[in-house]
C-alpha cells in the first residue's frame, strides 16, 4: 500500500521513560564474554530503561496523559480518538485505550482503539490517526505507544542478556489544512512471521511453569517461551533487503530527492543495523539518529517518538524539517512515512516514577 494524506500534522510528542535505568556492562557481567563485549561495541548497547515489576503499559500512558493535561497542551473536549499501540497490554480486555479513557473520565463519543503492533507500530498508529481525522474535522487524536516487556526490580538478576527497554509516548495529531502532504507506504510478509515471535502467552500456548523454563532457541541463545524469540540473521537480512526499496519508493512517490530529507527517524533495534541502512540509502549518519537503543534500549514502537524527543526536542518547537520515519520488524511488517515535522506545541522526554 502507498498513499497520500492531506491536511494533517503532529503537534506534540511526549516520551515517558521508566524510573529505573540499567547499565549493559553491569547487567551482563554474569554472562560477559568476548561475544557480549563485541555486541556492545557493534550494536551500540549501553543503558536501558525497564519498568518496575508491577508497572503496566497503561500506567506509563496515564502518567504521560496526566502530564499533558496539567501542562494544558490539550483539553478533554478536543479529543476525538485514543489509539494505543502495544504488544504488552494490561489485559486481553479491557483495552489500554479504554483504560486511559476511563482514568480521565473522558466524553463517551471518543473512539478508543488498540493496535497490537510492535516495531512498525508508530508509523501504523499515525496512519490510523490520519484516517480517523478524515471523519473528525474539529477533533484531535491522541496516539499512545507503550510496552513493558522488560519490567523487573533492580535486585532481580537477569536469566540471560537483555537489550530491550520499556517506555511509552503520547503524540497529538490534528487537522491542519495548511500542512504539507504526508506520504506513507506499508508492506507485510506473514509467511515469515516466526522470525519474531513470543511463543507463549496467547490461546495457542498459554503461559505455564513449563513455558518459563530456559531453552536453546537454536543458535545457543537461551530464552523462555514467554519471551521474544528472534532469528537474528534472518531479521537483519530482511531489513537490509526490504527497507531500502521501501524508502526509495516513497521518496520517489513524494516527488522529493533523498538529500531534501533532513532527518531519518527509524526504529532502532541496534546501531549496526541502522548504519548499514544508512550506507545502503547513502544517508549521512548525522541525519539518522542512532542513540535511542544505546540510551534507553529497544522499546518497540517507542523508538521513533523517542528519537524525536531525545534528539530534536528544541528544534521541533520552532523550526520545520522534512522527515522520513520508518518501522520494521515483527509481522513481518515494514512501513514508512515522509512528512513535515515542526512548530510543535511540545516535544519532550520525561522520567516517570514507575
Short mmCIF file of C-alpha atoms in Angstrom, two decimals:
data_model
loop_
_atom_site.label_atom_id
_atom_site.label_comp_id
_atom_site.label_asym_id
_atom_site.label_seq_id
_atom_site.Cartn_x
_atom_site.Cartn_y
_atom_site.Cartn_z
CA UNK A 1 0.00 0.00 0.00
CA UNK A 2 1.18 3.51 -0.82
CA UNK A 3 -0.91 6.61 -0.27
CA UNK A 4 -1.09 10.33 0.49
CA UNK A 5 -2.73 12.11 3.43
CA UNK A 6 -3.53 15.82 3.27
CA UNK A 7 -4.10 18.46 5.89
CA UNK A 8 -2.73 16.56 8.90
CA UNK A 9 0.18 17.13 11.27
CA UNK A 10 1.76 16.09 14.56
CA UNK A 11 1.52 18.97 17.04
CA UNK A 12 3.15 17.40 20.08
CA UNK A 13 5.25 14.42 21.18
CA UNK A 14 5.93 13.31 24.75
CA UNK A 15 8.20 10.40 25.62
CA UNK A 16 7.78 8.71 29.01
CA UNK A 17 10.68 6.72 30.46
CA UNK A 18 10.55 4.37 33.46
CA UNK A 19 12.47 5.47 36.52
CA UNK A 20 14.93 2.56 36.70
CA UNK A 21 17.98 2.71 34.45
CA UNK A 22 20.28 -0.26 33.84
CA UNK A 23 23.85 -0.43 32.53
CA UNK A 24 24.70 -3.09 29.95
CA UNK A 25 28.13 -3.92 31.42
CA UNK A 26 26.76 -4.31 34.95
CA UNK A 27 23.68 -6.28 33.95
CA UNK A 28 25.50 -8.69 31.67
CA UNK A 29 28.51 -9.20 33.94
CA UNK A 30 27.43 -12.78 34.88
CA UNK A 31 27.30 -13.62 31.16
CA UNK A 32 30.16 -11.45 29.99
CA UNK A 33 32.28 -12.95 27.26
CA UNK A 34 34.20 -11.66 24.27
CA UNK A 35 30.90 -12.01 22.38
CA UNK A 36 28.92 -9.75 24.74
CA UNK A 37 31.68 -7.14 24.68
CA UNK A 38 31.66 -7.24 20.89
CA UNK A 39 27.88 -6.83 20.90
CA UNK A 40 28.18 -3.69 22.96
CA UNK A 41 30.74 -2.18 20.61
CA UNK A 42 28.99 -3.08 17.35
CA UNK A 43 25.32 -2.93 18.33
CA UNK A 44 25.61 0.20 20.44
CA UNK A 45 24.21 -1.27 23.65
CA UNK A 46 24.78 0.91 26.70
CA UNK A 47 21.94 1.98 29.01
CA UNK A 48 18.33 0.88 29.03
CA UNK A 49 15.15 1.66 30.93
CA UNK A 50 12.94 -1.05 32.43
CA UNK A 51 9.66 -0.56 34.24
CA UNK A 52 9.14 -1.82 37.79
CA UNK A 53 7.76 -5.34 38.11
CA UNK A 54 4.21 -4.15 38.85
CA UNK A 55 4.04 -1.38 36.23
CA UNK A 56 1.73 -1.86 33.26
CA UNK A 57 1.60 -0.22 29.85
CA UNK A 58 -1.47 1.81 30.83
CA UNK A 59 0.38 3.14 33.91
CA UNK A 60 3.04 4.74 31.72
CA UNK A 61 0.43 6.03 29.25
CA UNK A 62 -1.70 7.51 32.04
CA UNK A 63 1.39 9.18 33.51
CA UNK A 64 2.04 10.86 30.15
CA UNK A 65 -1.61 11.83 29.67
CA UNK A 66 -1.76 13.38 33.13
CA UNK A 67 1.36 15.41 32.36
CA UNK A 68 -0.10 16.68 29.08
CA UNK A 69 -3.38 17.72 30.71
CA UNK A 70 -1.58 19.51 33.55
CA UNK A 71 0.50 21.42 31.00
CA UNK A 72 -2.78 22.33 29.25
CA UNK A 73 -1.47 21.12 25.90
CA UNK A 74 -4.90 19.64 25.16
CA UNK A 75 -8.41 19.95 26.58
CA UNK A 76 -10.58 16.89 27.15
CA UNK A 77 -13.30 18.21 24.86
CA UNK A 78 -10.80 18.43 21.95
CA UNK A 79 -10.14 14.68 21.93
CA UNK A 80 -11.84 12.67 19.21
CA UNK A 81 -9.96 9.39 19.47
CA UNK A 82 -7.43 7.46 21.57
CA UNK A 83 -5.16 4.95 19.83
CA UNK A 84 -2.93 2.71 21.95
CA UNK A 85 -0.16 0.75 20.22
CA UNK A 86 1.22 -2.09 22.36
CA UNK A 87 2.10 -5.77 22.42
CA UNK A 88 2.06 -5.86 26.24
CA UNK A 89 -1.50 -4.83 27.19
CA UNK A 90 -2.69 -4.82 30.80
CA UNK A 91 -5.43 -7.33 29.89
CA UNK A 92 -6.92 -9.00 26.83
CA UNK A 93 -9.98 -6.90 27.76
CA UNK A 94 -10.49 -4.10 28.58
CA UNK A 95 -8.15 -2.45 26.09
CA UNK A 96 -5.44 0.01 27.07
CA UNK A 97 -7.20 2.81 25.17
CA UNK A 98 -10.36 2.21 27.22
CA UNK A 99 -8.37 2.19 30.46
CA UNK A 100 -6.87 5.58 29.57
CA UNK A 101 -10.34 6.85 28.63
CA UNK A 102 -11.81 5.75 31.96
CA UNK A 103 -8.96 7.08 34.10
CA UNK A 104 -9.67 10.61 32.90
CA UNK A 105 -13.47 10.42 32.73
CA UNK A 106 -13.47 11.47 29.09
CA UNK A 107 -16.60 12.08 26.96
CA UNK A 108 -18.40 9.00 25.64
CA UNK A 109 -18.19 10.00 21.96
CA UNK A 110 -14.42 9.34 21.83
CA UNK A 111 -13.23 6.44 19.65
CA UNK A 112 -10.91 4.03 21.53
CA UNK A 113 -8.72 1.61 19.56
CA UNK A 114 -5.81 -0.68 20.45
CA UNK A 115 -3.32 -1.72 17.77
CA UNK A 116 -1.27 -4.84 18.66
CA UNK A 117 1.81 -3.74 16.70
CA UNK A 118 5.49 -3.77 17.60
CA UNK A 119 8.42 -2.42 15.57
CA UNK A 120 6.36 -0.59 12.92
CA UNK A 121 3.74 0.47 15.45
CA UNK A 122 4.31 4.23 15.49
CA UNK A 123 4.02 4.59 11.72
CA UNK A 124 0.91 2.37 11.63
CA UNK A 125 -0.57 4.33 14.54
CA UNK A 126 -0.07 7.55 12.60
CA UNK A 127 -1.83 6.03 9.59
CA UNK A 128 -4.81 5.09 11.76
CA UNK A 129 -4.86 8.58 13.29
CA UNK A 130 -4.83 10.25 9.88
CA UNK A 131 -7.74 8.07 8.71
CA UNK A 132 -9.80 8.89 11.80
CA UNK A 133 -9.17 12.61 11.38
CA UNK A 134 -10.86 12.43 7.98
CA UNK A 135 -14.09 12.00 9.95
CA UNK A 136 -13.26 14.33 12.86
CA UNK A 137 -12.66 17.78 11.38
CA UNK A 138 -12.86 19.58 14.73
CA UNK A 139 -11.16 17.00 16.94
CA UNK A 140 -7.67 15.71 17.72
CA UNK A 141 -6.31 12.18 18.04
CA UNK A 142 -4.11 11.01 20.90
CA UNK A 143 -1.66 8.34 19.77
CA UNK A 144 -0.07 6.31 22.57
CA UNK A 145 2.73 3.80 22.20
CA UNK A 146 3.86 1.68 25.12
CA UNK A 147 5.43 -1.60 26.16
CA UNK A 148 6.66 -3.17 29.41
CA UNK A 149 8.18 -6.41 28.14
CA UNK A 150 11.33 -5.91 30.26
CA UNK A 151 9.85 -4.94 33.62
CA UNK A 152 11.79 -6.05 36.69
CA UNK A 153 13.18 -4.87 40.02
CA UNK A 154 16.82 -3.67 40.30
CA UNK A 155 17.73 -6.51 42.66
CA UNK A 156 16.37 -9.19 40.32
CA UNK A 157 19.22 -10.75 38.30
CA UNK A 158 18.79 -11.47 34.62
CA UNK A 159 18.45 -15.05 33.43
CA UNK A 160 20.13 -14.08 30.14
CA UNK A 161 21.42 -10.88 28.48
CA UNK A 162 18.64 -8.42 27.66
CA UNK A 163 18.91 -5.49 25.26
CA UNK A 164 15.30 -4.28 25.26
CA UNK A 165 13.70 -1.40 27.09
CA UNK A 166 10.34 -0.16 28.31
CA UNK A 167 8.55 3.14 27.91
CA UNK A 168 5.61 4.98 26.43
CA UNK A 169 4.86 8.00 24.29
CA UNK A 170 1.93 10.29 23.59
CA UNK A 171 1.52 12.22 20.34
CA UNK A 172 -1.19 14.69 19.41
CA UNK A 173 -2.27 14.55 15.78
CA UNK A 174 -4.73 17.03 14.30
CA UNK A 175 -6.13 18.51 11.11
CA UNK A 176 -4.33 21.47 9.58
CA UNK A 177 -5.28 22.46 6.04
CA UNK A 178 -2.01 24.38 5.59
CA UNK A 179 0.19 21.36 6.33
CA UNK A 180 2.21 19.75 3.50
CA UNK A 181 1.10 16.37 2.18
CA UNK A 182 2.12 13.20 4.04
CA UNK A 183 3.25 10.14 2.09
CA UNK A 184 3.08 6.62 3.51
CA UNK A 185 3.74 3.05 2.39
CA UNK A 186 3.24 -0.26 4.21
CA UNK A 187 4.16 -3.88 3.40
CA UNK A 188 3.67 -7.20 5.21
CA UNK A 189 5.01 -10.75 4.91
CA UNK A 190 3.10 -13.07 7.23
CA UNK A 191 4.76 -16.12 5.70
CA UNK A 192 7.87 -15.25 7.74
CA UNK A 193 6.02 -14.26 10.93
CA UNK A 194 8.02 -16.74 13.05
CA UNK A 195 11.23 -14.72 12.63
CA UNK A 196 10.00 -12.62 15.57
CA UNK A 197 7.67 -14.41 17.95
CA UNK A 198 6.72 -14.69 21.62
CA UNK A 199 5.70 -18.37 21.62
CA UNK A 200 3.67 -18.40 24.85
CA UNK A 201 1.01 -16.15 26.32
CA UNK A 202 -1.83 -16.43 23.80
CA UNK A 203 -4.54 -19.05 23.42
CA UNK A 204 -2.36 -21.31 21.23
CA UNK A 205 0.15 -21.75 24.07
CA UNK A 206 -0.93 -20.26 27.44
CA UNK A 207 1.81 -19.38 29.91
CA UNK A 208 2.67 -22.11 32.40
CA UNK A 209 5.60 -23.20 34.56
CA UNK A 210 6.83 -25.16 31.54
CA UNK A 211 6.89 -22.11 29.25
CA UNK A 212 9.04 -20.29 31.83
CA UNK A 213 11.92 -22.77 31.52
CA UNK A 214 15.02 -21.63 29.60
CA UNK A 215 15.59 -23.49 26.33
CA UNK A 216 18.06 -23.18 23.47
CA UNK A 217 16.18 -21.46 20.63
CA UNK A 218 18.52 -22.94 18.04
CA UNK A 219 21.70 -20.84 17.97
CA UNK A 220 22.94 -21.30 21.52
CA UNK A 221 20.78 -18.41 22.75
CA UNK A 222 18.78 -19.30 25.85
CA UNK A 223 15.21 -17.98 26.19
CA UNK A 224 11.94 -18.98 27.78
CA UNK A 225 8.84 -19.34 25.64
CA UNK A 226 7.41 -16.32 27.48
CA UNK A 227 10.00 -14.05 25.85
CA UNK A 228 10.69 -12.72 22.38
CA UNK A 229 12.43 -15.17 20.07
CA UNK A 230 14.25 -13.66 17.12
CA UNK A 231 16.04 -15.24 14.21
CA UNK A 232 18.68 -12.51 14.27
CA UNK A 233 20.45 -13.12 10.98
CA UNK A 234 17.19 -13.59 9.08
CA UNK A 235 15.71 -10.41 10.55
CA UNK A 236 18.86 -8.47 9.69
CA UNK A 237 18.76 -9.74 6.11
CA UNK A 238 15.05 -8.92 5.85
CA UNK A 239 15.64 -5.34 6.98
CA UNK A 240 18.57 -4.80 4.62
CA UNK A 241 16.65 -6.35 1.73
CA UNK A 242 13.26 -4.68 2.15
CA UNK A 243 13.73 -1.32 3.89
CA UNK A 244 15.96 0.49 1.33
CA UNK A 245 13.48 -0.21 -1.53
CA UNK A 246 10.66 0.88 0.79
CA UNK A 247 12.34 4.24 1.40
CA UNK A 248 13.42 4.72 -2.21
CA UNK A 249 9.89 4.01 -3.42
CA UNK A 250 8.39 6.54 -1.01
CA UNK A 251 10.94 9.23 -1.80
CA UNK A 252 10.18 8.86 -5.50
CA UNK A 253 6.42 8.83 -4.84
CA UNK A 254 6.72 12.05 -2.80
CA UNK A 255 8.49 13.86 -5.63
CA UNK A 256 11.45 14.62 -3.39
CA UNK A 257 15.15 13.83 -3.62
CA UNK A 258 16.89 11.88 -0.87
CA UNK A 259 19.09 14.85 0.05
CA UNK A 260 15.98 17.02 0.58
CA UNK A 261 15.05 14.97 3.64
CA UNK A 262 16.53 16.49 6.79
CA UNK A 263 16.06 13.62 9.26
CA UNK A 264 15.59 9.86 9.02
CA UNK A 265 13.80 8.73 12.18
CA UNK A 266 13.95 4.94 12.09
CA UNK A 267 13.08 2.17 14.51
CA UNK A 268 16.21 1.26 16.48
CA UNK A 269 16.88 -2.45 17.12
CA UNK A 270 20.63 -1.77 17.15
CA UNK A 271 23.17 0.73 15.86
CA UNK A 272 24.83 -1.67 13.41
CA UNK A 273 21.55 -2.27 11.54
CA UNK A 274 20.95 1.47 11.23
CA UNK A 275 24.46 2.14 9.98
CA UNK A 276 24.06 -0.48 7.27
CA UNK A 277 20.70 1.01 6.26
CA UNK A 278 22.23 4.48 6.10
CA UNK A 279 25.05 3.13 3.95
CA UNK A 280 22.63 1.48 1.51
CA UNK A 281 20.49 4.61 1.30
CA UNK A 282 23.60 6.85 1.05
CA UNK A 283 22.32 8.87 4.02
CA UNK A 284 24.87 10.63 6.28
CA UNK A 285 24.93 9.11 9.76
CA UNK A 286 24.30 12.53 11.29
CA UNK A 287 20.88 12.60 9.59
CA UNK A 288 19.83 9.29 11.15
CA UNK A 289 19.80 9.38 14.99
CA UNK A 290 21.14 6.10 16.39
CA UNK A 291 21.34 6.85 20.11
CA UNK A 292 17.97 5.56 21.31
CA UNK A 293 18.89 1.87 21.57
CA UNK A 294 22.08 2.77 23.50
CA UNK A 295 20.41 5.27 25.82
CA UNK A 296 17.07 3.59 26.52
CA UNK A 297 17.06 0.12 24.90
CA UNK A 298 14.92 -1.21 22.06
CA UNK A 299 11.38 -0.36 23.18
CA UNK A 300 9.47 -1.38 20.03
CA UNK A 301 7.07 1.29 18.76
CA UNK A 302 8.51 3.86 21.18
CA UNK A 303 11.85 4.19 19.42
CA UNK A 304 10.65 6.62 16.73
CA UNK A 305 8.99 9.13 19.12
CA UNK A 306 11.96 8.70 21.49
CA UNK A 307 14.28 9.61 18.61
CA UNK A 308 12.30 12.81 18.10
CA UNK A 309 12.09 13.74 21.78
CA UNK A 310 15.72 12.93 22.63
CA UNK A 311 17.38 14.45 19.56
CA UNK A 312 15.13 17.13 18.07
CA UNK A 313 13.11 18.46 21.01
CA UNK A 314 14.27 22.08 20.82
CA UNK A 315 14.43 22.14 17.03
CA UNK A 316 10.90 20.83 16.52
CA UNK A 317 9.34 23.57 18.63
CA UNK A 318 10.20 26.47 16.35
CA UNK A 319 11.61 25.01 13.12
CA UNK A 320 10.28 22.69 10.42
CA UNK A 321 12.00 19.74 8.79
CA UNK A 322 11.29 17.21 6.08
CA UNK A 323 11.47 13.84 7.84
CA UNK A 324 11.30 10.20 6.88
CA UNK A 325 10.06 7.76 9.53
CA UNK A 326 10.28 4.01 9.25
CA UNK A 327 9.45 1.00 11.38
CA UNK A 328 10.31 -2.61 10.51
CA UNK A 329 10.20 -5.96 12.23
CA UNK A 330 7.52 -8.13 13.83
CA UNK A 331 4.85 -9.28 11.45
CA UNK A 332 6.91 -9.16 9.32
CA UNK A 333 5.92 -5.55 8.71
CA UNK A 334 7.81 -2.66 7.19
CA UNK A 335 6.36 0.84 6.82
CA UNK A 336 7.48 4.40 6.21
CA UNK A 337 6.20 7.97 6.15
CA UNK A 338 7.56 11.19 4.70
CA UNK A 339 6.14 14.23 6.43
CA UNK A 340 6.97 17.70 7.66
CA UNK A 341 7.67 17.95 11.39
CA UNK A 342 7.98 21.16 13.35
CA UNK A 343 6.35 24.15 15.00
CA UNK A 344 5.13 21.74 17.66
CA UNK A 345 3.44 22.85 20.85
CA UNK A 346 5.69 20.47 22.77
CA UNK A 347 8.36 17.82 22.26
CA UNK A 348 9.76 16.43 25.48
CA UNK A 349 11.14 13.35 27.18
CA UNK A 350 10.20 12.88 30.84
CA UNK A 351 11.03 10.31 33.51
CA UNK A 352 8.19 8.73 35.46
CA UNK A 353 8.29 7.17 38.93
CA UNK A 354 7.08 3.85 37.50
#
